[in-house]
């Protein structure tokens, strides 16, 4: 199925695209998801996403995850 994206080449990422969701092993995206859960008031889902980052994510995201976790209480 051709959805006609060829008409919008200037908006496409091209060959050197960076998948920001893959940064930090995808755990950065998990924190973004947790922020979205917080915005809609789903504290339990936010806490689960944040806990996954704390348990399995890189050390570089620990401080940010801990700060977000405080918002779930």
PDB file of N, CA, C and O in Angstrom:
ATOM      1  N   UNK A   1       0.840  -1.170   0.000  1.00  0.00           N
ATOM      2  CA  UNK A   1       0.000   0.000   0.000  1.00  0.00           C
ATOM      3  C   UNK A   1       0.892   1.242   0.000  1.00  0.00           C
ATOM      4  O   UNK A   1       1.743   1.404   0.857  1.00  0.00           O
ATOM      5  N   UNK A   2       0.710   2.086  -0.942  1.00  0.00           N
ATOM      6  CA  UNK A   2       1.464   3.329  -1.034  1.00  0.00           C
ATOM      7  C   UNK A   2       0.639   4.443  -0.399  1.00  0.00           C
ATOM      8  O   UNK A   2      -0.450   4.761  -0.860  1.00  0.00           O
ATOM      9  N   UNK A   3       1.181   5.022   0.686  1.00  0.00           N
ATOM     10  CA  UNK A   3       0.455   6.084   1.378  1.00  0.00           C
ATOM     11  C   UNK A   3       0.917   7.467   0.938  1.00  0.00           C
ATOM     12  O   UNK A   3       0.505   8.465   1.520  1.00  0.00           O
ATOM     13  N   UNK A   4       1.764   7.539  -0.063  1.00  0.00           N
ATOM     14  CA  UNK A   4       2.141   8.811  -0.644  1.00  0.00           C
ATOM     15  C   UNK A   4       3.143   9.634   0.145  1.00  0.00           C
ATOM     16  O   UNK A   4       3.168  10.850   0.020  1.00  0.00           O
ATOM     17  N   UNK A   5       3.973   9.001   0.948  1.00  0.00           N
ATOM     18  CA  UNK A   5       4.957   9.767   1.714  1.00  0.00           C
ATOM     19  C   UNK A   5       6.056  10.337   0.834  1.00  0.00           C
ATOM     20  O   UNK A   5       6.758  11.242   1.249  1.00  0.00           O
ATOM     21  N   UNK A   6       6.175   9.830  -0.364  1.00  0.00           N
ATOM     22  CA  UNK A   6       7.171  10.354  -1.294  1.00  0.00           C
ATOM     23  C   UNK A   6       6.958  11.820  -1.610  1.00  0.00           C
ATOM     24  O   UNK A   6       7.880  12.533  -2.014  1.00  0.00           O
ATOM     25  N   UNK A   7       5.754  12.301  -1.426  1.00  0.00           N
ATOM     26  CA  UNK A   7       5.452  13.716  -1.654  1.00  0.00           C
ATOM     27  C   UNK A   7       6.010  14.610  -0.555  1.00  0.00           C
ATOM     28  O   UNK A   7       5.976  15.832  -0.682  1.00  0.00           O
ATOM     29  N   UNK A   8       6.518  14.008   0.518  1.00  0.00           N
ATOM     30  CA  UNK A   8       6.974  14.768   1.674  1.00  0.00           C
ATOM     31  C   UNK A   8       8.403  14.410   2.058  1.00  0.00           C
ATOM     32  O   UNK A   8       8.740  14.280   3.223  1.00  0.00           O
ATOM     33  N   UNK A   9       9.260  14.282   1.068  1.00  0.00           N
ATOM     34  CA  UNK A   9      10.651  13.883   1.293  1.00  0.00           C
ATOM     35  C   UNK A   9      11.362  14.774   2.308  1.00  0.00           C
ATOM     36  O   UNK A   9      12.188  14.309   3.082  1.00  0.00           O
ATOM     37  N   UNK A  10      11.044  16.057   2.322  1.00  0.00           N
ATOM     38  CA  UNK A  10      11.743  16.978   3.226  1.00  0.00           C
ATOM     39  C   UNK A  10      11.437  16.698   4.688  1.00  0.00           C
ATOM     40  O   UNK A  10      12.157  17.138   5.582  1.00  0.00           O
ATOM     41  N   UNK A  11      10.378  15.943   4.950  1.00  0.00           N
ATOM     42  CA  UNK A  11      10.008  15.634   6.333  1.00  0.00           C
ATOM     43  C   UNK A  11      10.490  14.251   6.787  1.00  0.00           C
ATOM     44  O   UNK A  11      10.402  13.931   7.963  1.00  0.00           O
ATOM     45  N   UNK A  12      10.988  13.463   5.865  1.00  0.00           N
ATOM     46  CA  UNK A  12      11.466  12.128   6.202  1.00  0.00           C
ATOM     47  C   UNK A  12      12.884  12.209   6.742  1.00  0.00           C
ATOM     48  O   UNK A  12      13.668  13.080   6.362  1.00  0.00           O
ATOM     49  N   UNK A  13      13.246  11.279   7.603  1.00  0.00           N
ATOM     50  CA  UNK A  13      14.535  11.324   8.293  1.00  0.00           C
ATOM     51  C   UNK A  13      15.714  11.039   7.377  1.00  0.00           C
ATOM     52  O   UNK A  13      16.811  11.506   7.616  1.00  0.00           O
ATOM     53  N   UNK A  14      15.529  10.272   6.360  1.00  0.00           N
ATOM     54  CA  UNK A  14      16.619   9.943   5.460  1.00  0.00           C
ATOM     55  C   UNK A  14      17.438   8.768   5.962  1.00  0.00           C
ATOM     56  O   UNK A  14      17.053   8.041   6.871  1.00  0.00           O
ATOM     57  N   UNK A  15      18.615   8.595   5.368  1.00  0.00           N
ATOM     58  CA  UNK A  15      19.452   7.432   5.667  1.00  0.00           C
ATOM     59  C   UNK A  15      20.138   7.510   7.022  1.00  0.00           C
ATOM     60  O   UNK A  15      20.464   6.500   7.617  1.00  0.00           O
ATOM     61  N   UNK A  16      20.401   8.684   7.528  1.00  0.00           N
ATOM     62  CA  UNK A  16      21.137   8.855   8.779  1.00  0.00           C
ATOM     63  C   UNK A  16      20.198   9.089   9.962  1.00  0.00           C
ATOM     64  O   UNK A  16      20.543   9.798  10.907  1.00  0.00           O
ATOM     65  N   UNK A  17      19.042   8.500   9.905  1.00  0.00           N
ATOM     66  CA  UNK A  17      18.042   8.707  10.960  1.00  0.00           C
ATOM     67  C   UNK A  17      18.506   8.086  12.277  1.00  0.00           C
ATOM     68  O   UNK A  17      19.150   7.037  12.299  1.00  0.00           O
ATOM     69  N   UNK A  18      18.166   8.748  13.358  1.00  0.00           N
ATOM     70  CA  UNK A  18      18.472   8.246  14.694  1.00  0.00           C
ATOM     71  C   UNK A  18      17.157   7.889  15.365  1.00  0.00           C
ATOM     72  O   UNK A  18      16.238   8.713  15.417  1.00  0.00           O
ATOM     73  N   UNK A  19      17.059   6.682  15.841  1.00  0.00           N
ATOM     74  CA  UNK A  19      15.854   6.257  16.552  1.00  0.00           C
ATOM     75  C   UNK A  19      16.018   6.623  18.021  1.00  0.00           C
ATOM     76  O   UNK A  19      16.699   5.940  18.774  1.00  0.00           O
ATOM     77  N   UNK A  20      15.399   7.719  18.426  1.00  0.00           N
ATOM     78  CA  UNK A  20      15.568   8.179  19.796  1.00  0.00           C
ATOM     79  C   UNK A  20      14.964   7.216  20.804  1.00  0.00           C
ATOM     80  O   UNK A  20      15.348   7.204  21.971  1.00  0.00           O
ATOM     81  N   UNK A  21      14.019   6.400  20.381  1.00  0.00           N
ATOM     82  CA  UNK A  21      13.445   5.415  21.283  1.00  0.00           C
ATOM     83  C   UNK A  21      14.425   4.295  21.603  1.00  0.00           C
ATOM     84  O   UNK A  21      14.261   3.592  22.591  1.00  0.00           O
ATOM     85  N   UNK A  22      15.440   4.133  20.780  1.00  0.00           N
ATOM     86  CA  UNK A  22      16.435   3.083  21.012  1.00  0.00           C
ATOM     87  C   UNK A  22      17.593   3.572  21.888  1.00  0.00           C
ATOM     88  O   UNK A  22      18.414   2.773  22.326  1.00  0.00           O
ATOM     89  N   UNK A  23      17.657   4.878  22.133  1.00  0.00           N
ATOM     90  CA  UNK A  23      18.723   5.400  22.982  1.00  0.00           C
ATOM     91  C   UNK A  23      18.611   4.818  24.383  1.00  0.00           C
ATOM     92  O   UNK A  23      17.524   4.558  24.875  1.00  0.00           O
ATOM     93  N   UNK A  24      19.745   4.622  24.995  1.00  0.00           N
ATOM     94  CA  UNK A  24      19.803   4.057  26.355  1.00  0.00           C
ATOM     95  C   UNK A  24      19.084   2.703  26.407  1.00  0.00           C
ATOM     96  O   UNK A  24      18.436   2.368  27.397  1.00  0.00           O
ATOM     97  N   UNK A  25      19.173   1.945  25.322  1.00  0.00           N
ATOM     98  CA  UNK A  25      18.567   0.619  25.295  1.00  0.00           C
ATOM     99  C   UNK A  25      17.046   0.639  25.322  1.00  0.00           C
ATOM    100  O   UNK A  25      16.415  -0.344  25.688  1.00  0.00           O
ATOM    101  N   UNK A  26      16.452   1.748  24.959  1.00  0.00           N
ATOM    102  CA  UNK A  26      15.001   1.854  24.967  1.00  0.00           C
ATOM    103  C   UNK A  26      14.429   2.320  26.294  1.00  0.00           C
ATOM    104  O   UNK A  26      13.237   2.569  26.407  1.00  0.00           O
ATOM    105  N   UNK A  27      15.268   2.447  27.288  1.00  0.00           N
ATOM    106  CA  UNK A  27      14.778   2.831  28.612  1.00  0.00           C
ATOM    107  C   UNK A  27      14.428   4.315  28.693  1.00  0.00           C
ATOM    108  O   UNK A  27      13.616   4.712  29.522  1.00  0.00           O
ATOM    109  N   UNK A  28      15.021   5.126  27.832  1.00  0.00           N
ATOM    110  CA  UNK A  28      14.626   6.535  27.749  1.00  0.00           C
ATOM    111  C   UNK A  28      13.169   6.625  27.311  1.00  0.00           C
ATOM    112  O   UNK A  28      12.404   7.438  27.831  1.00  0.00           O
ATOM    113  N   UNK A  29      12.803   5.785  26.369  1.00  0.00           N
ATOM    114  CA  UNK A  29      11.410   5.750  25.898  1.00  0.00           C
ATOM    115  C   UNK A  29      10.483   5.293  27.017  1.00  0.00           C
ATOM    116  O   UNK A  29       9.348   5.773  27.123  1.00  0.00           O
ATOM    117  N   UNK A  30      10.955   4.389  27.865  1.00  0.00           N
ATOM    118  CA  UNK A  30      10.136   3.936  29.002  1.00  0.00           C
ATOM    119  C   UNK A  30       9.859   5.081  29.964  1.00  0.00           C
ATOM    120  O   UNK A  30       8.763   5.182  30.517  1.00  0.00           O
ATOM    121  N   UNK A  31      10.849   5.937  30.168  1.00  0.00           N
ATOM    122  CA  UNK A  31      10.630   7.101  31.029  1.00  0.00           C
ATOM    123  C   UNK A  31       9.658   8.083  30.379  1.00  0.00           C
ATOM    124  O   UNK A  31       8.840   8.685  31.067  1.00  0.00           O
ATOM    125  N   UNK A  32       9.735   8.215  29.061  1.00  0.00           N
ATOM    126  CA  UNK A  32       8.760   9.053  28.356  1.00  0.00           C
ATOM    127  C   UNK A  32       7.355   8.493  28.533  1.00  0.00           C
ATOM    128  O   UNK A  32       6.398   9.239  28.745  1.00  0.00           O
ATOM    129  N   UNK A  33       7.232   7.181  28.454  1.00  0.00           N
ATOM    130  CA  UNK A  33       5.936   6.532  28.661  1.00  0.00           C
ATOM    131  C   UNK A  33       5.449   6.779  30.086  1.00  0.00           C
ATOM    132  O   UNK A  33       4.270   7.080  30.308  1.00  0.00           O
ATOM    133  N   UNK A  34       6.348   6.691  31.044  1.00  0.00           N
ATOM    134  CA  UNK A  34       5.976   6.942  32.439  1.00  0.00           C
ATOM    135  C   UNK A  34       5.472   8.372  32.613  1.00  0.00           C
ATOM    136  O   UNK A  34       4.488   8.612  33.323  1.00  0.00           O
ATOM    137  N   UNK A  35       6.120   9.323  31.935  1.00  0.00           N
ATOM    138  CA  UNK A  35       5.662  10.716  32.005  1.00  0.00           C
ATOM    139  C   UNK A  35       4.250  10.851  31.442  1.00  0.00           C
ATOM    140  O   UNK A  35       3.418  11.587  31.985  1.00  0.00           O
ATOM    141  N   UNK A  36       3.986  10.148  30.369  1.00  0.00           N
ATOM    142  CA  UNK A  36       2.643  10.187  29.773  1.00  0.00           C
ATOM    143  C   UNK A  36       1.619   9.595  30.741  1.00  0.00           C
ATOM    144  O   UNK A  36       0.528  10.152  30.904  1.00  0.00           O
ATOM    145  N   UNK A  37       1.969   8.489  31.376  1.00  0.00           N
ATOM    146  CA  UNK A  37       1.071   7.902  32.381  1.00  0.00           C
ATOM    147  C   UNK A  37       0.805   8.888  33.520  1.00  0.00           C
ATOM    148  O   UNK A  37      -0.322   9.010  33.990  1.00  0.00           O
ATOM    149  N   UNK A  38       1.842   9.593  33.950  1.00  0.00           N
ATOM    150  CA  UNK A  38       1.665  10.582  35.013  1.00  0.00           C
ATOM    151  C   UNK A  38       0.713  11.691  34.571  1.00  0.00           C
ATOM    152  O   UNK A  38      -0.132  12.132  35.344  1.00  0.00           O
ATOM    153  N   UNK A  39       0.837  12.119  33.337  1.00  0.00           N
ATOM    154  CA  UNK A  39      -0.017  13.191  32.828  1.00  0.00           C
ATOM    155  C   UNK A  39      -1.490  12.800  32.826  1.00  0.00           C
ATOM    156  O   UNK A  39      -2.351  13.649  33.042  1.00  0.00           O
ATOM    157  N   UNK A  40      -1.774  11.518  32.582  1.00  0.00           N
ATOM    158  CA  UNK A  40      -3.174  11.097  32.546  1.00  0.00           C
ATOM    159  C   UNK A  40      -3.637  10.540  33.888  1.00  0.00           C
ATOM    160  O   UNK A  40      -4.765  10.068  34.012  1.00  0.00           O
ATOM    161  N   UNK A  41      -2.742  10.582  34.876  1.00  0.00           N
ATOM    162  CA  UNK A  41      -3.122  10.160  36.219  1.00  0.00           C
ATOM    163  C   UNK A  41      -3.064   8.667  36.472  1.00  0.00           C
ATOM    164  O   UNK A  41      -3.591   8.189  37.472  1.00  0.00           O
ATOM    165  N   UNK A  42      -2.417   7.913  35.589  1.00  0.00           N
ATOM    166  CA  UNK A  42      -2.276   6.464  35.777  1.00  0.00           C
ATOM    167  C   UNK A  42      -0.974   6.205  36.547  1.00  0.00           C
ATOM    168  O   UNK A  42       0.049   5.835  35.981  1.00  0.00           O
ATOM    169  N   UNK A  43      -1.050   6.416  37.853  1.00  0.00           N
ATOM    170  CA  UNK A  43       0.148   6.331  38.693  1.00  0.00           C
ATOM    171  C   UNK A  43       0.715   4.920  38.768  1.00  0.00           C
ATOM    172  O   UNK A  43       1.934   4.738  38.838  1.00  0.00           O
ATOM    173  N   UNK A  44      -0.150   3.923  38.765  1.00  0.00           N
ATOM    174  CA  UNK A  44       0.321   2.535  38.862  1.00  0.00           C
ATOM    175  C   UNK A  44       1.148   2.147  37.632  1.00  0.00           C
ATOM    176  O   UNK A  44       2.230   1.568  37.764  1.00  0.00           O
ATOM    177  N   UNK A  45       0.654   2.468  36.446  1.00  0.00           N
ATOM    178  CA  UNK A  45       1.407   2.144  35.222  1.00  0.00           C
ATOM    179  C   UNK A  45       2.701   2.943  35.157  1.00  0.00           C
ATOM    180  O   UNK A  45       3.735   2.421  34.710  1.00  0.00           O
ATOM    181  N   UNK A  46       2.658   4.200  35.590  1.00  0.00           N
ATOM    182  CA  UNK A  46       3.873   5.014  35.621  1.00  0.00           C
ATOM    183  C   UNK A  46       4.905   4.374  36.534  1.00  0.00           C
ATOM    184  O   UNK A  46       6.074   4.233  36.161  1.00  0.00           O
ATOM    185  N   UNK A  47       4.473   3.969  37.712  1.00  0.00           N
ATOM    186  CA  UNK A  47       5.394   3.355  38.672  1.00  0.00           C
ATOM    187  C   UNK A  47       5.992   2.061  38.121  1.00  0.00           C
ATOM    188  O   UNK A  47       7.185   1.800  38.312  1.00  0.00           O
ATOM    189  N   UNK A  48       5.198   1.272  37.412  1.00  0.00           N
ATOM    190  CA  UNK A  48       5.705   0.026  36.832  1.00  0.00           C
ATOM    191  C   UNK A  48       6.778   0.306  35.783  1.00  0.00           C
ATOM    192  O   UNK A  48       7.818  -0.355  35.754  1.00  0.00           O
ATOM    193  N   UNK A  49       6.534   1.295  34.922  1.00  0.00           N
ATOM    194  CA  UNK A  49       7.516   1.643  33.891  1.00  0.00           C
ATOM    195  C   UNK A  49       8.798   2.165  34.519  1.00  0.00           C
ATOM    196  O   UNK A  49       9.902   1.809  34.099  1.00  0.00           O
ATOM    197  N   UNK A  50       8.643   2.999  35.519  1.00  0.00           N
ATOM    198  CA  UNK A  50       9.809   3.574  36.192  1.00  0.00           C
ATOM    199  C   UNK A  50      10.594   2.491  36.920  1.00  0.00           C
ATOM    200  O   UNK A  50      11.830   2.458  36.874  1.00  0.00           O
ATOM    201  N   UNK A  51       9.897   1.586  37.572  1.00  0.00           N
ATOM    202  CA  UNK A  51      10.576   0.512  38.296  1.00  0.00           C
ATOM    203  C   UNK A  51      11.372  -0.371  37.342  1.00  0.00           C
ATOM    204  O   UNK A  51      12.469  -0.819  37.673  1.00  0.00           O
ATOM    205  N   UNK A  52      10.847  -0.582  36.144  1.00  0.00           N
ATOM    206  CA  UNK A  52      11.579  -1.360  35.143  1.00  0.00           C
ATOM    207  C   UNK A  52      12.879  -0.662  34.778  1.00  0.00           C
ATOM    208  O   UNK A  52      13.922  -1.308  34.640  1.00  0.00           O
ATOM    209  N   UNK A  53      12.835   0.653  34.651  1.00  0.00           N
ATOM    210  CA  UNK A  53      14.057   1.416  34.355  1.00  0.00           C
ATOM    211  C   UNK A  53      15.042   1.294  35.516  1.00  0.00           C
ATOM    212  O   UNK A  53      16.237   1.074  35.308  1.00  0.00           O
ATOM    213  N   UNK A  54      14.544   1.402  36.735  1.00  0.00           N
ATOM    214  CA  UNK A  54      15.424   1.296  37.903  1.00  0.00           C
ATOM    215  C   UNK A  54      16.027  -0.102  38.020  1.00  0.00           C
ATOM    216  O   UNK A  54      17.203  -0.249  38.383  1.00  0.00           O
ATOM    217  N   UNK A  55      15.252  -1.119  37.717  1.00  0.00           N
ATOM    218  CA  UNK A  55      15.721  -2.501  37.860  1.00  0.00           C
ATOM    219  C   UNK A  55      16.642  -2.944  36.724  1.00  0.00           C
ATOM    220  O   UNK A  55      17.568  -3.717  36.951  1.00  0.00           O
ATOM    221  N   UNK A  56      16.367  -2.466  35.510  1.00  0.00           N
ATOM    222  CA  UNK A  56      17.055  -3.015  34.344  1.00  0.00           C
ATOM    223  C   UNK A  56      17.767  -1.994  33.469  1.00  0.00           C
ATOM    224  O   UNK A  56      18.523  -2.372  32.586  1.00  0.00           O
ATOM    225  N   UNK A  57      17.504  -0.722  33.691  1.00  0.00           N
ATOM    226  CA  UNK A  57      18.051   0.324  32.828  1.00  0.00           C
ATOM    227  C   UNK A  57      19.459   0.731  33.204  1.00  0.00           C
ATOM    228  O   UNK A  57      20.011   0.293  34.223  1.00  0.00           O
ATOM    229  N   UNK A  58      20.025   1.604  32.388  1.00  0.00           N
ATOM    230  CA  UNK A  58      21.397   2.067  32.639  1.00  0.00           C
ATOM    231  C   UNK A  58      21.453   3.035  33.821  1.00  0.00           C
ATOM    232  O   UNK A  58      20.480   3.720  34.141  1.00  0.00           O
ATOM    233  N   UNK A  59      22.600   3.083  34.443  1.00  0.00           N
ATOM    234  CA  UNK A  59      22.818   3.973  35.591  1.00  0.00           C
ATOM    235  C   UNK A  59      22.582   5.436  35.235  1.00  0.00           C
ATOM    236  O   UNK A  59      22.192   6.230  36.091  1.00  0.00           O
ATOM    237  N   UNK A  60      22.784   5.781  33.973  1.00  0.00           N
ATOM    238  CA  UNK A  60      22.634   7.178  33.553  1.00  0.00           C
ATOM    239  C   UNK A  60      21.202   7.681  33.685  1.00  0.00           C
ATOM    240  O   UNK A  60      20.968   8.894  33.684  1.00  0.00           O
ATOM    241  N   UNK A  61      20.235   6.784  33.821  1.00  0.00           N
ATOM    242  CA  UNK A  61      18.836   7.186  33.946  1.00  0.00           C
ATOM    243  C   UNK A  61      18.288   7.034  35.359  1.00  0.00           C
ATOM    244  O   UNK A  61      17.148   7.396  35.630  1.00  0.00           O
ATOM    245  N   UNK A  62      19.098   6.531  36.271  1.00  0.00           N
ATOM    246  CA  UNK A  62      18.624   6.240  37.625  1.00  0.00           C
ATOM    247  C   UNK A  62      18.103   7.476  38.350  1.00  0.00           C
ATOM    248  O   UNK A  62      17.007   7.444  38.915  1.00  0.00           O
ATOM    249  N   UNK A  63      18.847   8.557  38.343  1.00  0.00           N
ATOM    250  CA  UNK A  63      18.433   9.760  39.075  1.00  0.00           C
ATOM    251  C   UNK A  63      17.109  10.298  38.538  1.00  0.00           C
ATOM    252  O   UNK A  63      16.211  10.658  39.307  1.00  0.00           O
ATOM    253  N   UNK A  64      16.983  10.334  37.222  1.00  0.00           N
ATOM    254  CA  UNK A  64      15.746  10.821  36.606  1.00  0.00           C
ATOM    255  C   UNK A  64      14.572   9.908  36.954  1.00  0.00           C
ATOM    256  O   UNK A  64      13.477  10.379  37.286  1.00  0.00           O
ATOM    257  N   UNK A  65      14.807   8.605  36.923  1.00  0.00           N
ATOM    258  CA  UNK A  65      13.755   7.639  37.252  1.00  0.00           C
ATOM    259  C   UNK A  65      13.330   7.778  38.712  1.00  0.00           C
ATOM    260  O   UNK A  65      12.133   7.724  39.022  1.00  0.00           O
ATOM    261  N   UNK A  66      14.289   7.971  39.592  1.00  0.00           N
ATOM    262  CA  UNK A  66      13.959   8.131  41.014  1.00  0.00           C
ATOM    263  C   UNK A  66      13.108   9.374  41.250  1.00  0.00           C
ATOM    264  O   UNK A  66      12.172   9.353  42.051  1.00  0.00           O
ATOM    265  N   UNK A  67      13.409  10.456  40.552  1.00  0.00           N
ATOM    266  CA  UNK A  67      12.625  11.688  40.674  1.00  0.00           C
ATOM    267  C   UNK A  67      11.190  11.469  40.181  1.00  0.00           C
ATOM    268  O   UNK A  67      10.231  11.921  40.805  1.00  0.00           O
ATOM    269  N   UNK A  68      11.058  10.776  39.063  1.00  0.00           N
ATOM    270  CA  UNK A  68       9.715  10.494  38.544  1.00  0.00           C
ATOM    271  C   UNK A  68       8.933   9.568  39.474  1.00  0.00           C
ATOM    272  O   UNK A  68       7.726   9.740  39.653  1.00  0.00           O
ATOM    273  N   UNK A  69       9.637   8.618  40.069  1.00  0.00           N
ATOM    274  CA  UNK A  69       8.959   7.680  40.966  1.00  0.00           C
ATOM    275  C   UNK A  69       8.333   8.402  42.152  1.00  0.00           C
ATOM    276  O   UNK A  69       7.262   8.029  42.631  1.00  0.00           O
ATOM    277  N   UNK A  70       8.975   9.453  42.606  1.00  0.00           N
ATOM    278  CA  UNK A  70       8.422  10.255  43.720  1.00  0.00           C
ATOM    279  C   UNK A  70       7.052  10.840  43.360  1.00  0.00           C
ATOM    280  O   UNK A  70       6.209  11.026  44.225  1.00  0.00           O
ATOM    281  N   UNK A  71       6.839  11.110  42.083  1.00  0.00           N
ATOM    282  CA  UNK A  71       5.566  11.694  41.640  1.00  0.00           C
ATOM    283  C   UNK A  71       4.427  10.683  41.612  1.00  0.00           C
ATOM    284  O   UNK A  71       3.280  11.047  41.429  1.00  0.00           O
ATOM    285  N   UNK A  72       4.756   9.396  41.786  1.00  0.00           N
ATOM    286  CA  UNK A  72       3.716   8.361  41.749  1.00  0.00           C
ATOM    287  C   UNK A  72       3.148   8.090  43.130  1.00  0.00           C
ATOM    288  O   UNK A  72       2.235   7.293  43.272  1.00  0.00           O
ATOM    289  N   UNK A  73       3.686   8.720  44.147  1.00  0.00           N
ATOM    290  CA  UNK A  73       3.265   8.440  45.521  1.00  0.00           C
ATOM    291  C   UNK A  73       2.287   9.465  46.035  1.00  0.00           C
ATOM    292  O   UNK A  73       2.167  10.539  45.611  1.00  0.00           O
TER     293      UNK A  73
END
